[in-house]
Amino acid sequence: MNKITIYDTLSGEEKELTPIVPGKIKMYVCGPTIYNLIHIGNARPMIIFDSFRRFLEYSGYEVTMVQNFTDIDDKIINKANSENVSCDEISERYINEFWKDSELLNIRAPNFSPKTTNYVDNIIKFIEELIKKGFAYQSGGDVYFRVRKFDKYGELSHRNIEDMRSGSRIEISDIKEDPLDFALWKNAKEGEPYWESPWGKGRPGWHIECSVMSTELLGKEFDIHAGGNDLIFPHHENERAQSIALHGTNFANYWMHNGMIKVSGDKMSKSIGNIWLVREVIKKYGPDTLKIFVLSKHYRSPIDFNEEGLEAQKKSVDRVQESLLSAEEFFGGNVPFVKHSENYEKEKEYIKNSLSVDFNTPKATAKIFDYSREINKAITDKDEKAVAEYYYLIKNEIGSIFGLFLSTSEKKGNKTDDIMKIVTELRTVLKKNKNYELSDFIRNKLGEIGIEIKDTPTGTEYRIK
RNA sequence: GGCAACGUGGCCAAGGGGUCUAAGGCGGCGGUCUGCAAAAUCGCUAUUCAAGGGUUCAAAUCCCUUCGUUGCCUCCA
């Protein structure tokens, strides 16, 4: 297996990936709170970590991936109240929609997709243990984590407790022993959903769910914990504190965090209201465009999102799709498999090596365009072997790692093809008779409805845009 | 105020001590092909990597300072 390095937030450096169990990787990705349709800010970690997981599998690892749904939380309660429906109805609805968007993006489902509300018993037990160990205390109907008792607090987000106090934006509360303490269990207010617990009716705090579900599904110590970098503090810091306090293990050995998507300088966020829904973007630009747009930037850098950028990306993706389609037509439908040449293996190595250094997807995706050009050249040269080789480098190597270019040829319907054949023949006759006025008229009219005519030396072709 | 990241061509974006007169994409310019067009293809489009110092035989890459941008410190992917 090739050496893979990734940047680890905790140590602040690139580290070689060494799994706890050789050949196996267990990873936990923080999923969304499901109170709305997902936007492309939510989609970035989905795209990145789905690809990373596929890359690990491509590299020979057996991967167990967990991504949770937070299905109980203030925002869900608010949404439910505003629509006058139950929280369950809200979370079920948006989980459903989440899967639709995932599928549109060609994102594989994780091995486990746990929901917080299914783990309340485990959460209660976890909290009880923390209380027994002195890391948590009850105050009224709430339970809090005693931050100062955990001496590693702040390690992950690289900050120290004293700095945080001087910031003094932390609310002072007389029910907490210390302003830094955070809630493990929240007392239920009037009209809120609740579960029975040793501390009365209430619900889990935000951070505890991930500690519990990761432990239940992956064990007390696992390999990779991932999510957006806005979760580093407080969410991941708190998760880590709870888990290490209770189990004494390292919890997660590697912390991966993706950068934010910004819109003209601001972070894309539901609370600011500058969001782009995944399904809107896909409808307008297609899944491959969105994915390559995301993957052509390094996952830790911020991305500035704008339509011009997507527009440019779409053009590049259309060109690739065009060449794949041409390759299929070149072989009359199906591109035959060919024995991997030395060159093919060399290219595979290049892709693998690029992705093995802190998952450098921009370097790998750049290859798509090189291969696309090679396909076009090979078609011109009638080099069957090369056409097939570069076709499969895109489709089966890069495509399988990133979930790209799954379907190329379904843009044409059967009847459309028949009609177009007639139109094409008509134009050929017209052109033979030098009736360019009429043949151009047909071409222009078709162009207006999005059918592009191309008169090539070998005959007339068309594309539906 | 504290912590962290970043500043590469007109725009997006890799590279992270020598193979960099810097990959790839978008755009632009020119050639080939074509009745014309589109597509394709070929060539050109950063002696330069925010600015100023320093280390080194050698820096876009390391160090310092300044300027600028962003994220986190409160729910957030």
Coordinates of C-alpha atoms (C1' of nucleotides) in Angstrom, one line a residue:
Chain A
M1 CA 0.0 0.0 0.0
N2 CA 1.3 3.4 -0.8
K3 CA 2.1 5.9 1.8
I4 CA -0.6 8.4 2.5
T5 CA -0.2 11.6 4.4
I6 CA -2.9 14.0 5.6
Y7 CA -2.8 17.2 7.5
D8 CA -3.9 16.7 11.1
T9 CA -5.5 19.6 12.9
L10 CA -4.5 18.4 16.3
S11 CA -0.7 18.2 15.6
G12 CA -0.9 21.0 13.1
E13 CA 1.2 19.1 10.6
E14 CA 1.0 16.5 7.8
K15 CA 1.2 13.0 9.2
E16 CA 1.5 9.7 7.6
L17 CA -1.7 7.7 7.9
T18 CA -1.2 4.7 10.0
P19 CA -4.4 2.9 10.8
I20 CA -5.0 1.3 14.2
V21 CA -5.7 -2.0 12.4
P22 CA -3.5 -2.5 9.4
G23 CA -5.4 -2.2 6.1
K24 CA -8.6 -0.9 7.8
I25 CA -9.7 2.7 8.3
K26 CA -12.5 3.8 10.5
M27 CA -13.7 7.3 9.9
Y28 CA -16.4 9.6 11.4
V29 CA -17.7 12.6 9.5
C30 CA -19.9 15.2 11.3
G31 CA -23.1 15.4 9.3
P32 CA -25.6 18.1 9.0
T33 CA -28.4 19.2 11.3
I34 CA -31.4 18.5 9.2
Y35 CA -33.8 21.4 9.4
N36 CA -33.5 22.5 5.8
L37 CA -32.4 21.5 2.3
I38 CA -28.7 21.2 2.1
H39 CA -26.6 24.0 0.5
I40 CA -23.3 23.7 -1.2
G41 CA -21.5 24.6 2.0
N42 CA -22.9 21.4 3.4
A43 CA -22.0 19.6 0.2
R44 CA -18.3 20.4 0.3
P45 CA -17.5 18.0 3.2
M46 CA -19.8 15.5 1.6
I47 CA -18.0 15.6 -1.7
I48 CA -14.5 15.8 -0.1
F49 CA -14.9 13.0 2.4
D50 CA -16.9 10.7 0.1
S51 CA -14.0 11.1 -2.4
F52 CA -11.4 10.5 0.3
R53 CA -13.2 7.4 1.4
R54 CA -13.3 6.1 -2.1
F55 CA -9.6 7.0 -2.5
L56 CA -8.8 5.0 0.6
E57 CA -10.7 2.0 -0.8
Y58 CA -9.0 2.6 -4.2
S59 CA -5.7 2.4 -2.3
G60 CA -6.7 -0.9 -0.9
Y61 CA -8.1 -0.1 2.5
E62 CA -11.2 -1.4 4.0
V63 CA -13.1 1.6 5.1
T64 CA -15.9 2.0 7.7
M65 CA -17.5 5.4 7.4
V66 CA -20.0 6.9 9.7
Q67 CA -21.8 10.1 9.1
N68 CA -24.5 11.2 11.5
F69 CA -27.6 13.2 11.4
T70 CA -28.3 15.6 14.2
D71 CA -32.1 15.3 14.4
I72 CA -32.7 17.0 17.7
D73 CA -31.6 20.6 18.2
D74 CA -32.9 24.2 18.8
K75 CA -33.2 24.9 15.1
I76 CA -35.2 21.8 14.4
I77 CA -37.5 22.7 17.2
N78 CA -37.9 26.2 15.9
K79 CA -38.6 25.0 12.4
A80 CA -41.2 22.5 13.7
N81 CA -42.9 25.1 15.8
S82 CA -43.0 27.6 12.9
E83 CA -44.7 25.0 10.7
N84 CA -46.7 23.6 13.6
V85 CA -45.5 20.0 13.0
S86 CA -43.5 17.6 15.1
C87 CA -39.7 17.5 15.1
D88 CA -39.8 14.0 13.7
E89 CA -41.7 15.2 10.7
I90 CA -39.1 17.9 10.1
S91 CA -36.1 15.6 10.5
E92 CA -37.7 12.8 8.4
R93 CA -38.5 15.2 5.6
Y94 CA -35.0 16.7 5.4
I95 CA -33.2 13.4 5.8
N96 CA -35.2 12.2 2.8
E97 CA -34.3 15.2 0.8
F98 CA -30.7 14.8 1.9
W99 CA -30.5 11.4 0.3
K100 CA -32.0 12.7 -2.9
D101 CA -29.3 15.4 -3.1
S102 CA -26.6 12.9 -2.2
E103 CA -27.7 10.7 -5.1
L104 CA -27.7 13.6 -7.5
L105 CA -24.1 14.3 -6.5
N106 CA -23.1 10.6 -6.9
I107 CA -22.1 10.5 -3.3
R108 CA -22.2 7.0 -1.8
A109 CA -24.0 6.4 1.4
P110 CA -21.8 5.9 4.5
N111 CA -21.8 2.5 6.1
F112 CA -23.7 4.0 9.0
S113 CA -25.9 7.1 9.2
P114 CA -27.0 7.2 12.8
K115 CA -29.5 9.7 14.2
T116 CA -29.1 11.2 17.6
T117 CA -32.6 10.4 18.7
N118 CA -31.8 6.7 18.3
Y119 CA -29.0 6.9 20.8
V120 CA -30.5 8.8 23.7
D121 CA -30.2 5.8 26.1
N122 CA -26.5 5.5 25.2
I123 CA -26.1 9.2 25.7
I124 CA -27.6 9.1 29.1
K125 CA -25.3 6.3 30.1
F126 CA -22.3 8.1 28.8
I127 CA -23.2 11.2 30.8
E128 CA -23.8 9.2 34.0
E129 CA -20.3 7.7 33.6
L130 CA -18.8 11.2 33.2
I131 CA -20.6 12.3 36.4
K132 CA -19.2 9.3 38.2
K133 CA -15.7 10.2 37.1
G134 CA -16.2 13.7 38.3
F135 CA -16.0 15.3 34.8
A136 CA -19.6 16.3 34.8
Y137 CA -22.1 17.7 37.3
Q138 CA -25.8 18.3 37.5
S139 CA -27.2 21.7 37.9
G140 CA -30.9 22.0 38.0
G141 CA -32.2 19.9 35.1
D142 CA -29.0 20.4 33.1
V143 CA -25.8 18.5 33.2
Y144 CA -22.5 20.3 32.3
F145 CA -19.0 19.2 31.5
R146 CA -16.3 20.4 33.9
V147 CA -13.9 21.9 31.4
R148 CA -11.2 22.8 33.9
K149 CA -10.9 19.3 35.1
F150 CA -9.8 18.1 31.6
D151 CA -6.3 19.3 31.2
K152 CA -6.1 18.7 27.5
Y153 CA -8.9 21.1 26.8
G154 CA -7.9 23.5 23.9
E155 CA -5.4 21.2 22.4
L156 CA -7.3 20.6 19.2
S157 CA -8.3 24.2 18.5
H158 CA -4.9 25.4 19.7
R159 CA -6.1 27.8 22.3
N160 CA -5.8 28.0 26.0
I161 CA -8.4 28.5 28.6
E162 CA -7.1 31.8 29.8
D163 CA -7.2 33.4 26.3
M164 CA -10.8 32.3 26.0
R165 CA -11.7 34.0 29.3
S166 CA -10.1 37.3 28.2
G167 CA -12.3 37.2 25.1
S168 CA -15.1 37.2 27.6
R169 CA -17.8 36.7 25.1
I170 CA -18.8 33.6 26.9
E171 CA -21.9 34.2 28.8
I172 CA -21.8 34.1 32.6
S173 CA -24.3 31.8 34.1
D174 CA -24.9 31.1 37.7
I175 CA -26.0 27.6 37.0
K176 CA -22.6 26.7 35.6
E177 CA -19.6 26.3 37.9
D178 CA -17.4 27.9 35.3
P179 CA -18.4 29.9 32.2
L180 CA -16.4 27.6 30.0
D181 CA -18.4 24.5 31.0
F182 CA -20.7 23.2 28.3
A183 CA -24.0 21.4 28.4
L184 CA -24.2 17.6 28.1
W185 CA -27.8 17.4 28.8
K186 CA -30.4 20.2 28.6
N187 CA -33.5 20.5 30.7
A188 CA -36.6 20.5 28.5
K189 CA -38.5 23.8 28.3
E190 CA -42.2 24.0 27.9
G191 CA -43.4 22.5 24.7
E192 CA -40.0 21.0 23.7
P193 CA -39.6 17.3 22.9
Y194 CA -38.0 15.4 25.8
W195 CA -36.7 12.1 27.1
E196 CA -36.8 10.8 30.6
S197 CA -33.5 10.9 32.4
P198 CA -32.0 10.7 35.9
W199 CA -32.0 14.5 35.8
G200 CA -35.6 14.9 34.7
K201 CA -37.1 15.5 31.3
G202 CA -34.6 16.8 28.8
R203 CA -32.6 16.3 25.7
P204 CA -28.9 15.8 24.8
G205 CA -26.6 18.7 24.3
W206 CA -25.1 19.1 20.9
H207 CA -21.6 17.7 21.3
I208 CA -22.4 14.5 23.2
E209 CA -24.1 12.8 20.3
C210 CA -21.0 12.5 18.2
S211 CA -18.9 11.2 21.1
V212 CA -21.5 8.5 21.8
M213 CA -22.3 7.5 18.2
S214 CA -18.7 7.3 17.2
T215 CA -17.9 5.1 20.2
E216 CA -20.9 2.8 19.6
L217 CA -20.2 2.3 15.9
L218 CA -16.4 2.7 15.6
G219 CA -15.1 2.0 19.1
K220 CA -13.5 4.1 21.8
E221 CA -10.6 4.9 19.5
F222 CA -10.8 5.2 15.7
D223 CA -8.7 6.6 12.9
I224 CA -10.1 9.7 11.3
H225 CA -12.6 12.3 12.5
A226 CA -13.6 14.8 9.9
G227 CA -15.8 17.8 9.3
G228 CA -15.9 21.5 8.4
N229 CA -13.3 23.7 10.1
D230 CA -16.0 25.8 11.7
L231 CA -16.6 22.7 13.9
I232 CA -13.1 22.7 15.4
F233 CA -14.2 24.9 18.2
P234 CA -16.3 24.2 20.2
H235 CA -17.8 21.1 18.7
H236 CA -14.8 18.9 18.1
E237 CA -12.9 20.2 21.1
N238 CA -15.8 19.3 23.3
E239 CA -16.4 15.9 21.7
R240 CA -12.8 15.1 22.2
A241 CA -12.9 16.3 25.8
Q242 CA -15.9 14.1 26.7
S243 CA -14.5 11.0 25.0
I244 CA -11.0 11.2 26.3
A245 CA -12.2 12.1 29.8
L246 CA -14.4 9.0 29.8
H247 CA -12.3 6.4 28.0
G248 CA -8.8 7.6 28.4
T249 CA -8.1 6.7 24.8
N250 CA -6.9 9.0 22.0
F251 CA -10.4 9.1 20.6
A252 CA -9.6 10.1 17.0
N253 CA -6.0 9.7 15.7
Y254 CA -6.4 12.1 12.8
W255 CA -8.5 15.3 12.5
M256 CA -9.4 16.4 9.0
H257 CA -11.1 19.7 8.4
N258 CA -12.3 21.2 5.2
G259 CA -12.4 25.0 4.5
M260 CA -15.5 27.0 4.2
I261 CA -17.3 28.1 1.0
K262 CA -17.7 31.8 0.9
V263 CA -20.0 34.0 -1.1
S264 CA -18.4 37.4 -2.0
G265 CA -16.3 37.3 1.1
D266 CA -18.8 35.9 3.7
K267 CA -19.1 32.4 4.8
M268 CA -22.1 30.7 3.3
S269 CA -24.4 30.0 6.1
K270 CA -28.1 29.6 6.7
S271 CA -28.0 32.3 9.4
I272 CA -26.6 34.9 7.0
G273 CA -29.0 33.8 4.3
N274 CA -26.6 33.8 1.4
I275 CA -27.1 30.1 0.6
W276 CA -27.1 28.2 -2.6
L277 CA -29.0 25.0 -2.5
V278 CA -27.3 21.9 -3.9
R279 CA -30.3 21.0 -6.0
E280 CA -30.5 24.5 -7.6
V281 CA -26.8 24.4 -8.5
I282 CA -27.1 20.9 -9.9
K283 CA -30.1 21.8 -11.9
K284 CA -28.3 24.7 -13.5
Y285 CA -24.8 23.3 -13.9
G286 CA -25.0 19.5 -13.4
P287 CA -23.4 17.4 -10.7
D288 CA -20.0 17.0 -12.4
T289 CA -19.5 20.7 -12.6
L290 CA -20.2 21.3 -9.0
K291 CA -18.0 18.4 -7.9
I292 CA -15.1 19.4 -10.1
F293 CA -15.5 23.0 -8.9
V294 CA -15.1 21.8 -5.4
L295 CA -12.4 19.2 -6.1
S296 CA -10.3 21.5 -8.2
K297 CA -9.4 23.5 -5.0
H298 CA -7.5 22.0 -2.1
Y299 CA -10.0 20.9 0.5
R300 CA -8.5 23.0 3.3
S301 CA -8.6 26.3 1.4
P302 CA -11.6 28.5 1.5
I303 CA -13.5 28.7 -1.8
D304 CA -15.2 31.8 -3.0
F305 CA -18.4 30.8 -4.7
N306 CA -19.7 32.7 -7.6
E307 CA -21.6 32.0 -10.8
E308 CA -18.9 33.1 -13.1
G309 CA -16.7 30.4 -11.5
L310 CA -19.3 27.7 -12.0
E311 CA -19.9 28.9 -15.6
A312 CA -16.3 28.6 -16.4
Q313 CA -16.1 25.2 -14.8
K314 CA -19.1 24.0 -16.7
K315 CA -17.5 24.8 -20.0
S316 CA -14.5 22.8 -19.0
V317 CA -16.6 19.8 -17.9
D318 CA -18.7 20.0 -21.1
R319 CA -15.5 19.6 -23.1
V320 CA -14.6 16.5 -21.2
Q321 CA -18.0 15.1 -21.6
E322 CA -17.9 15.9 -25.2
S323 CA -14.7 13.9 -25.7
L324 CA -16.0 10.9 -23.7
L325 CA -19.1 10.9 -25.9
S326 CA -17.0 11.1 -29.0
A327 CA -15.0 8.2 -27.8
E328 CA -18.1 6.2 -27.4
E329 CA -19.3 7.1 -30.8
F330 CA -15.9 6.3 -32.2
F331 CA -16.5 2.7 -31.1
G332 CA -20.1 2.7 -32.0
G333 CA -21.4 2.7 -28.5
N334 CA -19.2 0.8 -26.1
V335 CA -15.6 1.5 -25.6
P336 CA -13.7 -1.9 -25.4
F337 CA -11.5 -2.6 -22.4
V338 CA -7.8 -2.8 -23.3
K339 CA -5.0 -4.4 -21.4
H340 CA -3.3 -1.7 -19.2
S341 CA -0.3 -0.4 -20.9
E342 CA 2.8 0.9 -19.2
N343 CA 1.6 4.4 -19.8
Y344 CA -1.8 3.6 -18.2
E345 CA -0.1 2.4 -15.1
K346 CA 2.2 5.4 -15.0
E347 CA -0.8 7.7 -15.1
K348 CA -2.6 5.7 -12.4
E349 CA 0.5 6.1 -10.2
Y350 CA 0.6 9.8 -10.8
I351 CA -3.1 10.1 -9.7
K352 CA -2.5 8.0 -6.7
N353 CA 0.6 9.8 -5.7
S354 CA -1.1 13.2 -6.0
L355 CA -3.9 12.2 -3.8
S356 CA -1.6 10.5 -1.3
V357 CA -0.1 13.9 -0.2
D358 CA -2.8 15.5 1.9
F359 CA -5.4 14.6 -0.7
N360 CA -4.3 16.9 -3.4
T361 CA -7.4 16.7 -5.6
P362 CA -6.6 19.8 -7.8
K363 CA -3.5 18.0 -9.0
A364 CA -5.5 14.9 -9.9
T365 CA -8.5 16.7 -11.4
A366 CA -6.1 18.6 -13.7
K367 CA -5.3 15.3 -15.3
I368 CA -8.9 14.9 -16.5
F369 CA -8.3 17.7 -19.0
D370 CA -5.1 16.3 -20.2
Y371 CA -6.8 12.9 -20.8
S372 CA -9.7 14.6 -22.6
R373 CA -7.3 16.2 -25.0
E374 CA -5.5 12.9 -25.6
I375 CA -8.9 11.3 -26.4
N376 CA -9.6 13.9 -29.0
K377 CA -6.2 13.6 -30.5
A378 CA -6.4 9.8 -30.6
I379 CA -9.8 10.0 -32.3
T380 CA -8.3 12.2 -35.0
D381 CA -5.4 9.8 -35.4
K382 CA -7.8 6.8 -35.3
D383 CA -5.7 5.3 -32.6
E384 CA -8.1 2.9 -31.0
K385 CA -5.9 1.8 -28.2
A386 CA -5.2 5.3 -27.1
V387 CA -8.8 6.4 -27.3
A388 CA -9.8 3.5 -25.0
E389 CA -6.9 4.0 -22.7
Y390 CA -7.6 7.7 -21.9
Y391 CA -11.3 7.1 -21.9
Y392 CA -10.9 4.6 -19.1
L393 CA -8.4 6.7 -17.3
I394 CA -11.1 9.3 -16.9
K395 CA -14.1 6.9 -16.4
N396 CA -12.6 4.2 -14.3
E397 CA -9.7 5.7 -12.5
I398 CA -10.4 9.4 -11.7
G399 CA -14.1 8.9 -12.3
S400 CA -14.4 6.1 -9.8
I401 CA -12.5 7.9 -7.1
F402 CA -14.5 11.1 -7.4
G403 CA -17.8 9.7 -8.6
L404 CA -17.7 11.7 -11.8
F405 CA -18.7 11.1 -15.4
L406 CA -21.0 8.2 -14.6
S407 CA -23.2 8.7 -17.5
T408 CA -22.3 10.4 -20.7
S409 CA -24.5 9.1 -23.4
E410 CA -28.0 9.5 -22.1
K411 CA -28.4 13.0 -23.4
K412 CA -29.8 11.7 -26.6
G413 CA -33.3 10.1 -26.7
N414 CA -34.1 7.5 -29.3
K415 CA -36.7 9.4 -31.2
T416 CA -34.6 12.5 -31.1
D417 CA -31.8 10.6 -32.7
D418 CA -34.1 9.4 -35.5
I419 CA -35.5 12.9 -36.2
M420 CA -32.0 14.3 -36.2
K421 CA -30.9 11.8 -38.7
I422 CA -33.6 13.0 -41.1
V423 CA -32.7 16.6 -40.5
T424 CA -29.0 15.9 -40.9
E425 CA -29.6 14.1 -44.2
L426 CA -31.8 17.0 -45.4
R427 CA -29.0 19.4 -44.7
T428 CA -26.5 17.3 -46.5
V429 CA -28.6 17.4 -49.6
L430 CA -29.1 21.1 -49.3
K431 CA -25.4 21.7 -48.9
K432 CA -24.6 19.5 -51.9
N433 CA -26.9 21.8 -53.9
K434 CA -25.2 24.8 -52.5
N435 CA -28.4 25.9 -50.8
Y436 CA -26.5 27.3 -47.8
E437 CA -29.2 29.8 -47.0
L438 CA -31.6 27.1 -46.0
S439 CA -29.1 24.8 -44.4
D440 CA -27.8 27.6 -42.2
F441 CA -31.4 28.5 -41.4
I442 CA -31.9 25.0 -40.1
R443 CA -28.7 25.0 -38.1
N444 CA -29.5 28.4 -36.5
K445 CA -33.0 27.4 -35.6
L446 CA -31.8 24.2 -34.0
G447 CA -29.1 26.2 -32.2
E448 CA -31.8 28.4 -30.7
I449 CA -33.5 25.4 -29.1
G450 CA -30.2 24.1 -27.8
I451 CA -29.2 21.6 -30.5
E452 CA -25.8 22.3 -31.8
I453 CA -24.9 21.2 -35.4
K454 CA -21.4 20.4 -36.3
D455 CA -20.4 19.8 -39.9
T456 CA -17.3 17.7 -39.6
P457 CA -15.2 16.3 -42.5
T458 CA -16.7 12.9 -41.7
G459 CA -20.3 14.0 -41.6
T460 CA -22.7 16.0 -39.6
E461 CA -23.0 15.5 -35.8
Y462 CA -25.3 17.1 -33.2
R463 CA -25.2 17.7 -29.5
I464 CA -28.0 18.6 -27.2
K465 CA -26.9 21.2 -24.7
Chain B
rG1 C1' -8.3 41.4 22.2
rG2 C1' -6.8 35.8 21.6
rC3 C1' -6.1 31.5 18.2
rA4 C1' -5.6 29.8 13.1
rA5 C1' -5.1 30.0 7.9
rC6 C1' -4.1 32.5 3.5
rG7 C1' -2.1 36.4 -0.4
rU8 C1' 0.9 32.8 -7.5
rG9 C1' -0.9 35.5 -14.8
rG10 C1' -7.2 39.4 -16.7
rC11 C1' -10.0 35.6 -13.4
rC12 C1' -10.0 30.5 -10.8
rA13 C1' -6.0 27.4 -9.1
rA14 C1' -1.5 23.6 -8.3
rG15 C1' 3.5 23.9 -6.8
rG16 C1' 5.9 24.4 -0.9
rG17 C1' 14.7 24.8 -1.0
rG18 C1' 17.6 23.4 -7.3
rU19 C1' 14.1 19.4 -12.7
rC20 C1' 9.8 26.4 -11.9
rU21 C1' 11.9 31.2 -17.6
rA22 C1' 5.7 28.0 -12.3
rA23 C1' 0.6 22.3 -13.9
rG24 C1' -4.5 22.5 -15.1
rG25 C1' -9.2 25.4 -16.1
rC26 C1' -11.8 30.0 -17.9
rG27 C1' -10.8 34.2 -21.0
rG28 C1' -7.8 36.5 -25.0
rC29 C1' -4.7 36.5 -29.6
rG30 C1' -2.9 33.8 -34.0
rG31 C1' -2.5 29.2 -37.3
rU32 C1' -4.8 24.4 -39.3
rC33 C1' -9.5 22.3 -40.7
rU34 C1' -14.5 24.3 -42.8
rG35 C1' -18.7 27.2 -48.2
rC36 C1' -19.4 29.8 -43.6
rA37 C1' -19.8 28.5 -38.5
rA38 C1' -19.2 25.2 -34.4
rA39 C1' -16.2 21.6 -32.4
rA40 C1' -11.4 19.8 -32.5
rU41 C1' -6.2 20.7 -32.9
rC42 C1' -1.4 23.5 -32.8
rG43 C1' 1.2 27.9 -31.0
rC44 C1' 1.3 32.4 -28.0
rU45 C1' -0.7 34.7 -23.4
rA46 C1' 3.6 35.2 -15.2
rU47 C1' 11.9 36.3 -16.1
rU48 C1' 7.5 36.2 -11.9
rC49 C1' 5.0 34.2 -7.1
rA50 C1' 1.4 40.9 -1.7
rA51 C1' 5.6 44.5 -0.1
rG52 C1' 10.4 45.1 2.3
rG53 C1' 14.4 42.8 4.7
rG54 C1' 17.2 38.2 6.0
rU55 C1' 19.2 32.9 5.8
rU56 C1' 21.5 29.9 1.7
rC57 C1' 26.0 28.2 -3.5
rA58 C1' 20.5 28.3 -4.6
rA59 C1' 13.8 30.8 -2.3
rA60 C1' 7.4 31.4 -5.0
rU61 C1' 9.1 27.7 -1.5
rC62 C1' 12.7 28.8 5.1
rC63 C1' 12.9 33.2 8.9
rC64 C1' 11.4 38.4 10.4
rU65 C1' 8.6 42.8 9.6
rU66 C1' 4.6 45.4 7.3
rC67 C1' 0.2 45.6 4.5
rG68 C1' -4.2 43.0 3.0
rU69 C1' -8.1 38.9 3.2
rU70 C1' -10.7 35.1 5.8
rG71 C1' -12.3 31.6 9.6
rC72 C1' -13.0 30.4 14.8
rC73 C1' -13.6 32.5 19.8
rU74 C1' -22.0 32.3 19.9
rC75 C1' -25.8 28.1 16.2
rC76 C1' -23.0 26.8 11.8
rA77 C1' -20.2 22.0 7.1

